[in-house]
Amino acid sequence: MAVTIKSEREIELMRKAGEILARTHEELAAAIRPGMTTMDIDRLGEKIIRGFGCIPSFKNYNGYPASICVSVNDEVVHGIPNKRRHLEEGDIVSLDAGVIYKGYHSDAARTHAVGTVSPEAEKLMEVTRQCFFEGIKFAKAGNHLNDISSAIQAYAEKFGYGVVRDLVGHGIGTHLHEDPEVPNFAQKRKGIRLEPGMTLAIEPMINAGRPDVIWMDDDWTVKTEDGSLSAHYENTVLITEGEPEILSLRL
Ligand code: MF3
Ligand code: CO
């Protein structure tokens, strides 16, 4: 599939999808507390998304059974909500959500502290978020995809962290996953040239330890192989002639 350039009309719909997703994440962030289950988060998230008149895009995507991916501590991404899994003080929890508004997708993830967490966990979350912002410094017309990928990796590795290699960001639009793939690590090729109207989901997944990950028997949940903590931060971004527009974040 070719990389698509969105029209002004499509961009307007993706702005709306992104704004709704940003609000969804804000409401979920405010609800996180020790004792709640990962299923509670999924139920609440689905209710918020449907309340905005949107469809949760992950539900039934390739058989994924929930609306929100909830990944705790050494779980990297795609954790499946479970009514017996309670969040505990000191956990970190990554929430990944997607919405469809009038046929257009937005995709975003945040990692939150549950109560008070270790300084190591705080640092990992903060650096992972900053990896995204380091990456999008290069997200403008005329640059190449690898400028973003390299910047993310370089920043994470300054802190001795492991950049996950087995999962990548992606183009997004009328489909959740469109071309191009957006790796969080340097490629040998410079990749496609960025053009105004491209929309990308840029999503660093950063481990406190080694980059290696393993898949659980549910065939979804991805964990760090070495048991180290992992964080995830993602937004849907519009490429313009100048500064990128972060569609799924309200500043
Ligand atoms: N942000 C994730 C991704 O880009 C969400 C997809 S998970 C699934 O792959 F549940 F939808 F499958
Ligand atoms: Co994504």
PDB file of C-alpha atoms and ligand atoms in Angstrom:
ATOM      1  CA  MET A   1       0.000   0.000   0.000  1.00  0.00           C
ATOM      2  CA  ALA A   2       1.265   3.439  -0.905  1.00  0.00           C
ATOM      3  CA  VAL A   3       1.784   6.206   1.622  1.00  0.00           C
ATOM      4  CA  THR A   4      -1.289   8.440   1.488  1.00  0.00           C
ATOM      5  CA  ILE A   5      -1.390  12.251   1.514  1.00  0.00           C
ATOM      6  CA  LYS A   6      -4.473  13.507   3.318  1.00  0.00           C
ATOM      7  CA  SER A   7      -6.641  16.300   1.896  1.00  0.00           C
ATOM      8  CA  GLU A   8      -7.650  19.298   4.002  1.00  0.00           C
ATOM      9  CA  ARG A   9     -11.055  17.653   4.557  1.00  0.00           C
ATOM     10  CA  GLU A  10      -9.433  14.422   5.758  1.00  0.00           C
ATOM     11  CA  ILE A  11      -7.035  16.341   8.004  1.00  0.00           C
ATOM     12  CA  GLU A  12      -9.983  18.094   9.614  1.00  0.00           C
ATOM     13  CA  LEU A  13     -11.571  14.706  10.432  1.00  0.00           C
ATOM     14  CA  MET A  14      -8.275  13.389  11.788  1.00  0.00           C
ATOM     15  CA  ARG A  15      -7.966  16.502  13.976  1.00  0.00           C
ATOM     16  CA  LYS A  16     -11.369  15.725  15.422  1.00  0.00           C
ATOM     17  CA  ALA A  17     -10.502  12.034  15.956  1.00  0.00           C
ATOM     18  CA  GLY A  18      -7.252  13.084  17.618  1.00  0.00           C
ATOM     19  CA  GLU A  19      -8.925  15.589  19.903  1.00  0.00           C
ATOM     20  CA  ILE A  20     -11.407  12.963  21.075  1.00  0.00           C
ATOM     21  CA  LEU A  21      -8.568  10.509  21.696  1.00  0.00           C
ATOM     22  CA  ALA A  22      -6.591  13.138  23.628  1.00  0.00           C
ATOM     23  CA  ARG A  23      -9.633  13.746  25.848  1.00  0.00           C
ATOM     24  CA  THR A  24     -10.104  10.006  26.296  1.00  0.00           C
ATOM     25  CA  HIS A  25      -6.519   9.677  27.545  1.00  0.00           C
ATOM     26  CA  GLU A  26      -6.970  12.658  29.873  1.00  0.00           C
ATOM     27  CA  GLU A  27     -10.038  11.056  31.433  1.00  0.00           C
ATOM     28  CA  LEU A  28      -8.336   7.680  31.758  1.00  0.00           C
ATOM     29  CA  ALA A  29      -5.258   9.265  33.360  1.00  0.00           C
ATOM     30  CA  ALA A  30      -7.464  10.900  35.983  1.00  0.00           C
ATOM     31  CA  ALA A  31      -9.137   7.565  36.781  1.00  0.00           C
ATOM     32  CA  ILE A  32      -5.994   5.488  37.437  1.00  0.00           C
ATOM     33  CA  ARG A  33      -5.691   4.313  41.026  1.00  0.00           C
ATOM     34  CA  PRO A  34      -4.358   1.338  42.961  1.00  0.00           C
ATOM     35  CA  GLY A  35      -6.893  -1.466  43.292  1.00  0.00           C
ATOM     36  CA  MET A  36      -8.693  -0.969  40.005  1.00  0.00           C
ATOM     37  CA  THR A  37      -8.492  -3.789  37.495  1.00  0.00           C
ATOM     38  CA  THR A  38      -7.124  -3.587  34.000  1.00  0.00           C
ATOM     39  CA  MET A  39     -10.651  -4.553  32.866  1.00  0.00           C
ATOM     40  CA  ASP A  40     -12.041  -1.487  34.711  1.00  0.00           C
ATOM     41  CA  ILE A  41      -9.767   0.656  32.508  1.00  0.00           C
ATOM     42  CA  ASP A  42     -11.009  -1.045  29.355  1.00  0.00           C
ATOM     43  CA  ARG A  43     -14.678  -0.628  30.320  1.00  0.00           C
ATOM     44  CA  LEU A  44     -14.193   3.034  31.170  1.00  0.00           C
ATOM     45  CA  GLY A  45     -12.164   3.698  28.020  1.00  0.00           C
ATOM     46  CA  GLU A  46     -14.756   2.086  25.771  1.00  0.00           C
ATOM     47  CA  LYS A  47     -17.518   4.086  27.453  1.00  0.00           C
ATOM     48  CA  ILE A  48     -15.643   7.372  26.992  1.00  0.00           C
ATOM     49  CA  ILE A  49     -14.863   6.660  23.328  1.00  0.00           C
ATOM     50  CA  ARG A  50     -18.448   5.637  22.504  1.00  0.00           C
ATOM     51  CA  GLY A  51     -19.691   8.652  24.485  1.00  0.00           C
ATOM     52  CA  PHE A  52     -17.873  10.844  21.960  1.00  0.00           C
ATOM     53  CA  GLY A  53     -19.665   9.012  19.155  1.00  0.00           C
ATOM     54  CA  CYS A  54     -16.517   7.159  18.092  1.00  0.00           C
ATOM     55  CA  ILE A  55     -15.699   3.487  17.597  1.00  0.00           C
ATOM     56  CA  PRO A  56     -12.818   1.938  19.593  1.00  0.00           C
ATOM     57  CA  SER A  57     -10.629   0.769  16.702  1.00  0.00           C
ATOM     58  CA  PHE A  58      -8.753  -1.964  18.569  1.00  0.00           C
ATOM     59  CA  LYS A  59     -11.866  -3.944  19.464  1.00  0.00           C
ATOM     60  CA  ASN A  60     -11.788  -7.127  17.363  1.00  0.00           C
ATOM     61  CA  TYR A  61      -8.820  -5.813  15.335  1.00  0.00           C
ATOM     62  CA  ASN A  62      -7.155  -9.059  14.199  1.00  0.00           C
ATOM     63  CA  GLY A  63      -9.101 -10.699  17.012  1.00  0.00           C
ATOM     64  CA  TYR A  64      -7.899  -8.375  19.809  1.00  0.00           C
ATOM     65  CA  PRO A  65     -10.651  -8.733  22.467  1.00  0.00           C
ATOM     66  CA  ALA A  66     -10.749  -5.256  24.069  1.00  0.00           C
ATOM     67  CA  SER A  67     -10.845  -1.500  23.381  1.00  0.00           C
ATOM     68  CA  ILE A  68      -7.779  -0.432  25.360  1.00  0.00           C
ATOM     69  CA  CYS A  69      -4.408  -2.223  25.488  1.00  0.00           C
ATOM     70  CA  VAL A  70      -3.365  -2.205  29.153  1.00  0.00           C
ATOM     71  CA  SER A  71       0.263  -3.219  29.767  1.00  0.00           C
ATOM     72  CA  VAL A  72       1.696  -3.308  33.293  1.00  0.00           C
ATOM     73  CA  ASN A  73       5.382  -3.037  34.341  1.00  0.00           C
ATOM     74  CA  ASP A  74       7.400  -5.504  32.201  1.00  0.00           C
ATOM     75  CA  GLU A  75       4.551  -5.763  29.695  1.00  0.00           C
ATOM     76  CA  VAL A  76       5.563  -3.668  26.689  1.00  0.00           C
ATOM     77  CA  VAL A  77       2.339  -3.410  24.672  1.00  0.00           C
ATOM     78  CA  HIS A  78      -0.929  -5.213  23.786  1.00  0.00           C
ATOM     79  CA  GLY A  79      -1.712  -6.368  27.337  1.00  0.00           C
ATOM     80  CA  ILE A  80      -5.247  -7.813  27.449  1.00  0.00           C
ATOM     81  CA  PRO A  81      -7.544  -6.312  30.108  1.00  0.00           C
ATOM     82  CA  ASN A  82      -8.398  -8.825  32.827  1.00  0.00           C
ATOM     83  CA  LYS A  83     -10.964  -8.559  35.610  1.00  0.00           C
ATOM     84  CA  ARG A  84      -8.647 -10.333  38.065  1.00  0.00           C
ATOM     85  CA  ARG A  85      -5.601  -8.141  37.402  1.00  0.00           C
ATOM     86  CA  HIS A  86      -5.517  -5.328  39.966  1.00  0.00           C
ATOM     87  CA  LEU A  87      -3.166  -2.361  39.665  1.00  0.00           C
ATOM     88  CA  GLU A  88      -0.911  -1.945  42.681  1.00  0.00           C
ATOM     89  CA  GLU A  89       0.786   1.093  44.152  1.00  0.00           C
ATOM     90  CA  GLY A  90       4.183   1.420  42.452  1.00  0.00           C
ATOM     91  CA  ASP A  91       3.140  -0.162  39.143  1.00  0.00           C
ATOM     92  CA  ILE A  92       3.501   1.633  35.847  1.00  0.00           C
ATOM     93  CA  VAL A  93       0.716   1.074  33.335  1.00  0.00           C
ATOM     94  CA  SER A  94       0.749   1.759  29.599  1.00  0.00           C
ATOM     95  CA  LEU A  95      -2.600   2.553  27.997  1.00  0.00           C
ATOM     96  CA  ASP A  96      -2.865   2.366  24.228  1.00  0.00           C
ATOM     97  CA  ALA A  97      -6.111   3.435  22.584  1.00  0.00           C
ATOM     98  CA  GLY A  98      -7.479   4.033  19.103  1.00  0.00           C
ATOM     99  CA  VAL A  99     -10.643   5.726  17.870  1.00  0.00           C
ATOM    100  CA  ILE A 100     -12.456   5.986  14.551  1.00  0.00           C
ATOM    101  CA  TYR A 101     -14.329   9.234  13.833  1.00  0.00           C
ATOM    102  CA  LYS A 102     -16.299   9.394  10.566  1.00  0.00           C
ATOM    103  CA  GLY A 103     -14.019   6.779   9.050  1.00  0.00           C
ATOM    104  CA  TYR A 104     -10.730   8.315  10.241  1.00  0.00           C
ATOM    105  CA  HIS A 105      -8.390   6.808  12.827  1.00  0.00           C
ATOM    106  CA  SER A 106      -6.311   8.236  15.603  1.00  0.00           C
ATOM    107  CA  ASP A 107      -3.932   6.164  17.756  1.00  0.00           C
ATOM    108  CA  ALA A 108      -2.159   7.228  20.971  1.00  0.00           C
ATOM    109  CA  ALA A 109      -0.537   5.715  24.059  1.00  0.00           C
ATOM    110  CA  ARG A 110       0.559   7.001  27.459  1.00  0.00           C
ATOM    111  CA  THR A 111       2.332   5.359  30.396  1.00  0.00           C
ATOM    112  CA  HIS A 112       1.129   6.308  33.877  1.00  0.00           C
ATOM    113  CA  ALA A 113       2.345   5.831  37.428  1.00  0.00           C
ATOM    114  CA  VAL A 114      -0.007   3.997  39.792  1.00  0.00           C
ATOM    115  CA  GLY A 115       0.348   6.013  42.987  1.00  0.00           C
ATOM    116  CA  THR A 116       3.993   6.655  43.833  1.00  0.00           C
ATOM    117  CA  VAL A 117       6.553   4.769  41.745  1.00  0.00           C
ATOM    118  CA  SER A 118      10.342   4.300  41.986  1.00  0.00           C
ATOM    119  CA  PRO A 119      12.639   7.034  40.655  1.00  0.00           C
ATOM    120  CA  GLU A 120      13.799   4.488  38.047  1.00  0.00           C
ATOM    121  CA  ALA A 121      10.240   4.013  36.795  1.00  0.00           C
ATOM    122  CA  GLU A 122       9.625   7.791  36.721  1.00  0.00           C
ATOM    123  CA  LYS A 123      12.784   8.297  34.703  1.00  0.00           C
ATOM    124  CA  LEU A 124      11.860   5.600  32.182  1.00  0.00           C
ATOM    125  CA  MET A 125       8.405   7.105  31.637  1.00  0.00           C
ATOM    126  CA  GLU A 126       9.787  10.619  31.225  1.00  0.00           C
ATOM    127  CA  VAL A 127      12.554   9.574  28.823  1.00  0.00           C
ATOM    128  CA  THR A 128      10.103   7.524  26.730  1.00  0.00           C
ATOM    129  CA  ARG A 129       7.810  10.541  26.394  1.00  0.00           C
ATOM    130  CA  GLN A 130      10.782  12.718  25.502  1.00  0.00           C
ATOM    131  CA  CYS A 131      11.865  10.150  22.872  1.00  0.00           C
ATOM    132  CA  PHE A 132       8.660  10.989  21.013  1.00  0.00           C
ATOM    133  CA  PHE A 133       9.403  14.725  21.189  1.00  0.00           C
ATOM    134  CA  GLU A 134      13.027  14.181  20.120  1.00  0.00           C
ATOM    135  CA  GLY A 135      11.741  12.181  17.140  1.00  0.00           C
ATOM    136  CA  ILE A 136       9.194  14.729  15.979  1.00  0.00           C
ATOM    137  CA  LYS A 137      11.800  17.487  15.926  1.00  0.00           C
ATOM    138  CA  PHE A 138      12.643  15.869  12.571  1.00  0.00           C
ATOM    139  CA  ALA A 139       9.028  15.282  11.481  1.00  0.00           C
ATOM    140  CA  LYS A 140       8.816  17.905   8.787  1.00  0.00           C
ATOM    141  CA  ALA A 141       8.600  18.074   5.021  1.00  0.00           C
ATOM    142  CA  GLY A 142      11.906  17.440   3.265  1.00  0.00           C
ATOM    143  CA  ASN A 143      13.375  15.295   6.034  1.00  0.00           C
ATOM    144  CA  HIS A 144      13.395  11.513   5.759  1.00  0.00           C
ATOM    145  CA  LEU A 145      11.767   8.896   7.927  1.00  0.00           C
ATOM    146  CA  ASN A 146      15.091   7.695   9.293  1.00  0.00           C
ATOM    147  CA  ASP A 147      15.772  11.146  10.760  1.00  0.00           C
ATOM    148  CA  ILE A 148      12.904  10.493  13.173  1.00  0.00           C
ATOM    149  CA  SER A 149      13.885   6.879  13.868  1.00  0.00           C
ATOM    150  CA  SER A 150      17.549   7.709  14.552  1.00  0.00           C
ATOM    151  CA  ALA A 151      16.714  10.589  16.884  1.00  0.00           C
ATOM    152  CA  ILE A 152      14.455   8.385  19.014  1.00  0.00           C
ATOM    153  CA  GLN A 153      17.048   5.647  19.349  1.00  0.00           C
ATOM    154  CA  ALA A 154      19.924   8.026  20.088  1.00  0.00           C
ATOM    155  CA  TYR A 155      17.986   9.715  22.874  1.00  0.00           C
ATOM    156  CA  ALA A 156      16.861   6.461  24.538  1.00  0.00           C
ATOM    157  CA  GLU A 157      20.312   4.923  24.393  1.00  0.00           C
ATOM    158  CA  LYS A 158      21.896   7.939  26.103  1.00  0.00           C
ATOM    159  CA  PHE A 159      20.158   6.637  29.219  1.00  0.00           C
ATOM    160  CA  GLY A 160      21.222   3.027  28.648  1.00  0.00           C
ATOM    161  CA  TYR A 161      17.712   1.975  27.701  1.00  0.00           C
ATOM    162  CA  GLY A 162      16.760  -0.701  25.171  1.00  0.00           C
ATOM    163  CA  VAL A 163      14.718   0.342  22.133  1.00  0.00           C
ATOM    164  CA  VAL A 164      12.226  -2.365  21.166  1.00  0.00           C
ATOM    165  CA  ARG A 165      12.948  -3.633  17.642  1.00  0.00           C
ATOM    166  CA  ASP A 166      10.084  -6.069  17.084  1.00  0.00           C
ATOM    167  CA  LEU A 167       7.301  -3.469  16.974  1.00  0.00           C
ATOM    168  CA  VAL A 168       7.158  -0.167  15.094  1.00  0.00           C
ATOM    169  CA  GLY A 169       5.002   2.909  14.481  1.00  0.00           C
ATOM    170  CA  HIS A 170       3.008   3.316  11.282  1.00  0.00           C
ATOM    171  CA  GLY A 171       1.102   5.517   8.886  1.00  0.00           C
ATOM    172  CA  ILE A 172      -2.553   6.045   9.835  1.00  0.00           C
ATOM    173  CA  GLY A 173      -5.715   7.375   8.207  1.00  0.00           C
ATOM    174  CA  THR A 174      -8.715   5.447   6.909  1.00  0.00           C
ATOM    175  CA  HIS A 175      -6.890   2.404   8.317  1.00  0.00           C
ATOM    176  CA  LEU A 176      -5.261   1.956  11.715  1.00  0.00           C
ATOM    177  CA  HIS A 177      -2.078   0.696  10.090  1.00  0.00           C
ATOM    178  CA  GLU A 178      -0.956   2.252   6.824  1.00  0.00           C
ATOM    179  CA  ASP A 179       2.431   2.569   5.174  1.00  0.00           C
ATOM    180  CA  PRO A 180       5.093   3.536   6.039  1.00  0.00           C
ATOM    181  CA  GLU A 181       6.407   1.598   9.017  1.00  0.00           C
ATOM    182  CA  VAL A 182       7.957   4.033  11.506  1.00  0.00           C
ATOM    183  CA  PRO A 183      10.769   2.286  13.427  1.00  0.00           C
ATOM    184  CA  ASN A 184      12.112   3.715  16.679  1.00  0.00           C
ATOM    185  CA  PHE A 185      15.669   2.731  15.742  1.00  0.00           C
ATOM    186  CA  ALA A 186      18.053   3.730  12.958  1.00  0.00           C
ATOM    187  CA  GLN A 187      17.716   2.084   9.553  1.00  0.00           C
ATOM    188  CA  LYS A 188      20.441   1.581   6.957  1.00  0.00           C
ATOM    189  CA  ARG A 189      18.293   3.434   4.427  1.00  0.00           C
ATOM    190  CA  LYS A 190      17.089   6.996   4.858  1.00  0.00           C
ATOM    191  CA  GLY A 191      13.514   5.948   4.143  1.00  0.00           C
ATOM    192  CA  ILE A 192      10.739   7.914   2.474  1.00  0.00           C
ATOM    193  CA  ARG A 193      10.868  11.663   2.148  1.00  0.00           C
ATOM    194  CA  LEU A 194       8.305  13.298   4.415  1.00  0.00           C
ATOM    195  CA  GLU A 195       5.625  15.389   2.731  1.00  0.00           C
ATOM    196  CA  PRO A 196       2.884  17.679   4.021  1.00  0.00           C
ATOM    197  CA  GLY A 197      -0.353  15.768   4.540  1.00  0.00           C
ATOM    198  CA  MET A 198       1.266  12.533   5.718  1.00  0.00           C
ATOM    199  CA  THR A 199      -0.081  11.286   9.038  1.00  0.00           C
ATOM    200  CA  LEU A 200       2.083   9.031  11.201  1.00  0.00           C
ATOM    201  CA  ALA A 201       1.623   7.215  14.511  1.00  0.00           C
ATOM    202  CA  ILE A 202       5.013   7.650  16.170  1.00  0.00           C
ATOM    203  CA  GLU A 203       5.314   5.351  19.167  1.00  0.00           C
ATOM    204  CA  PRO A 204       8.562   4.719  21.039  1.00  0.00           C
ATOM    205  CA  MET A 205       8.498   1.521  23.142  1.00  0.00           C
ATOM    206  CA  ILE A 206      11.445   1.702  25.515  1.00  0.00           C
ATOM    207  CA  ASN A 207      12.753  -0.908  27.966  1.00  0.00           C
ATOM    208  CA  ALA A 208      14.744  -0.096  31.089  1.00  0.00           C
ATOM    209  CA  GLY A 209      16.946  -3.099  30.206  1.00  0.00           C
ATOM    210  CA  ARG A 210      17.618  -4.995  26.981  1.00  0.00           C
ATOM    211  CA  PRO A 211      15.582  -4.369  23.795  1.00  0.00           C
ATOM    212  CA  ASP A 212      14.471  -8.003  23.482  1.00  0.00           C
ATOM    213  CA  VAL A 213      10.818  -8.917  23.894  1.00  0.00           C
ATOM    214  CA  ILE A 214       8.783 -12.126  24.113  1.00  0.00           C
ATOM    215  CA  TRP A 215       5.161 -12.939  23.289  1.00  0.00           C
ATOM    216  CA  MET A 216       2.932 -14.548  25.913  1.00  0.00           C
ATOM    217  CA  ASP A 217       0.727 -17.577  25.244  1.00  0.00           C
ATOM    218  CA  ASP A 218      -2.303 -15.320  24.644  1.00  0.00           C
ATOM    219  CA  ASP A 219      -0.434 -14.336  21.436  1.00  0.00           C
ATOM    220  CA  TRP A 220      -0.937 -10.634  22.218  1.00  0.00           C
ATOM    221  CA  THR A 221       0.837  -9.577  25.392  1.00  0.00           C
ATOM    222  CA  VAL A 222       4.431  -8.539  24.677  1.00  0.00           C
ATOM    223  CA  LYS A 223       6.874  -8.535  27.626  1.00  0.00           C
ATOM    224  CA  THR A 224      10.520  -7.651  28.081  1.00  0.00           C
ATOM    225  CA  GLU A 225      12.634 -10.798  27.921  1.00  0.00           C
ATOM    226  CA  ASP A 226      14.814  -9.706  30.845  1.00  0.00           C
ATOM    227  CA  GLY A 227      11.852  -8.736  33.054  1.00  0.00           C
ATOM    228  CA  SER A 228      12.793  -5.039  33.056  1.00  0.00           C
ATOM    229  CA  LEU A 229      10.159  -2.287  33.056  1.00  0.00           C
ATOM    230  CA  SER A 230       8.897  -0.913  29.753  1.00  0.00           C
ATOM    231  CA  ALA A 231       7.134   2.317  28.751  1.00  0.00           C
ATOM    232  CA  HIS A 232       5.204   3.426  25.651  1.00  0.00           C
ATOM    233  CA  TYR A 233       4.291   6.877  24.383  1.00  0.00           C
ATOM    234  CA  GLU A 234       2.489   7.492  21.109  1.00  0.00           C
ATOM    235  CA  ASN A 235       0.703  10.208  19.180  1.00  0.00           C
ATOM    236  CA  THR A 236      -0.821  10.634  15.753  1.00  0.00           C
ATOM    237  CA  VAL A 237       1.174  13.355  13.984  1.00  0.00           C
ATOM    238  CA  LEU A 238       0.519  15.436  10.846  1.00  0.00           C
ATOM    239  CA  ILE A 239       3.486  16.412   8.680  1.00  0.00           C
ATOM    240  CA  THR A 240       3.370  20.021   7.480  1.00  0.00           C
ATOM    241  CA  GLU A 241       5.832  22.373   5.765  1.00  0.00           C
ATOM    242  CA  GLY A 242       6.831  23.616   9.205  1.00  0.00           C
ATOM    243  CA  GLU A 243       6.344  22.238  12.683  1.00  0.00           C
ATOM    244  CA  PRO A 244       4.463  18.931  12.901  1.00  0.00           C
ATOM    245  CA  GLU A 245       0.940  19.024  14.301  1.00  0.00           C
ATOM    246  CA  ILE A 246       0.362  16.542  17.136  1.00  0.00           C
ATOM    247  CA  LEU A 247      -3.236  15.560  16.487  1.00  0.00           C
ATOM    248  CA  SER A 248      -3.832  13.366  19.567  1.00  0.00           C
ATOM    249  CA  LEU A 249      -2.494  15.700  22.255  1.00  0.00           C
ATOM    250  CA  ARG A 250      -4.029  18.837  23.743  1.00  0.00           C
ATOM    251  CA  LEU A 251      -1.313  21.107  25.129  1.00  0.00           C
TER     252      LEU A 251
HETATM  253  N1  MF3 B   1      -0.970   1.209  18.880  1.00  0.00           N
HETATM  254  C1  MF3 B   1      -1.044  -0.199  18.590  1.00  0.00           C
HETATM  255  C2  MF3 B   1      -0.518  -0.427  17.212  1.00  0.00           C
HETATM  256  O1  MF3 B   1      -0.250   0.508  16.539  1.00  0.00           O
HETATM  257  C3  MF3 B   1      -2.393  -0.715  18.776  1.00  0.00           C
HETATM  258  C4  MF3 B   1      -2.875  -1.888  18.003  1.00  0.00           C
HETATM  259  S1  MF3 B   1      -3.209  -3.137  19.047  1.00  0.00           S
HETATM  260  C5  MF3 B   1      -4.642  -3.858  18.607  1.00  0.00           C
HETATM  261  O2  MF3 B   1      -0.293  -1.547  16.793  1.00  0.00           O
HETATM  262  F1  MF3 B   1      -5.229  -4.181  19.696  1.00  0.00           F
HETATM  263  F2  MF3 B   1      -5.382  -3.084  17.936  1.00  0.00           F
HETATM  264  F3  MF3 B   1      -4.396  -4.891  17.880  1.00  0.00           F
HETATM  265 CO    CO B   2       0.074   2.537  16.901  1.00  0.00          CO
END
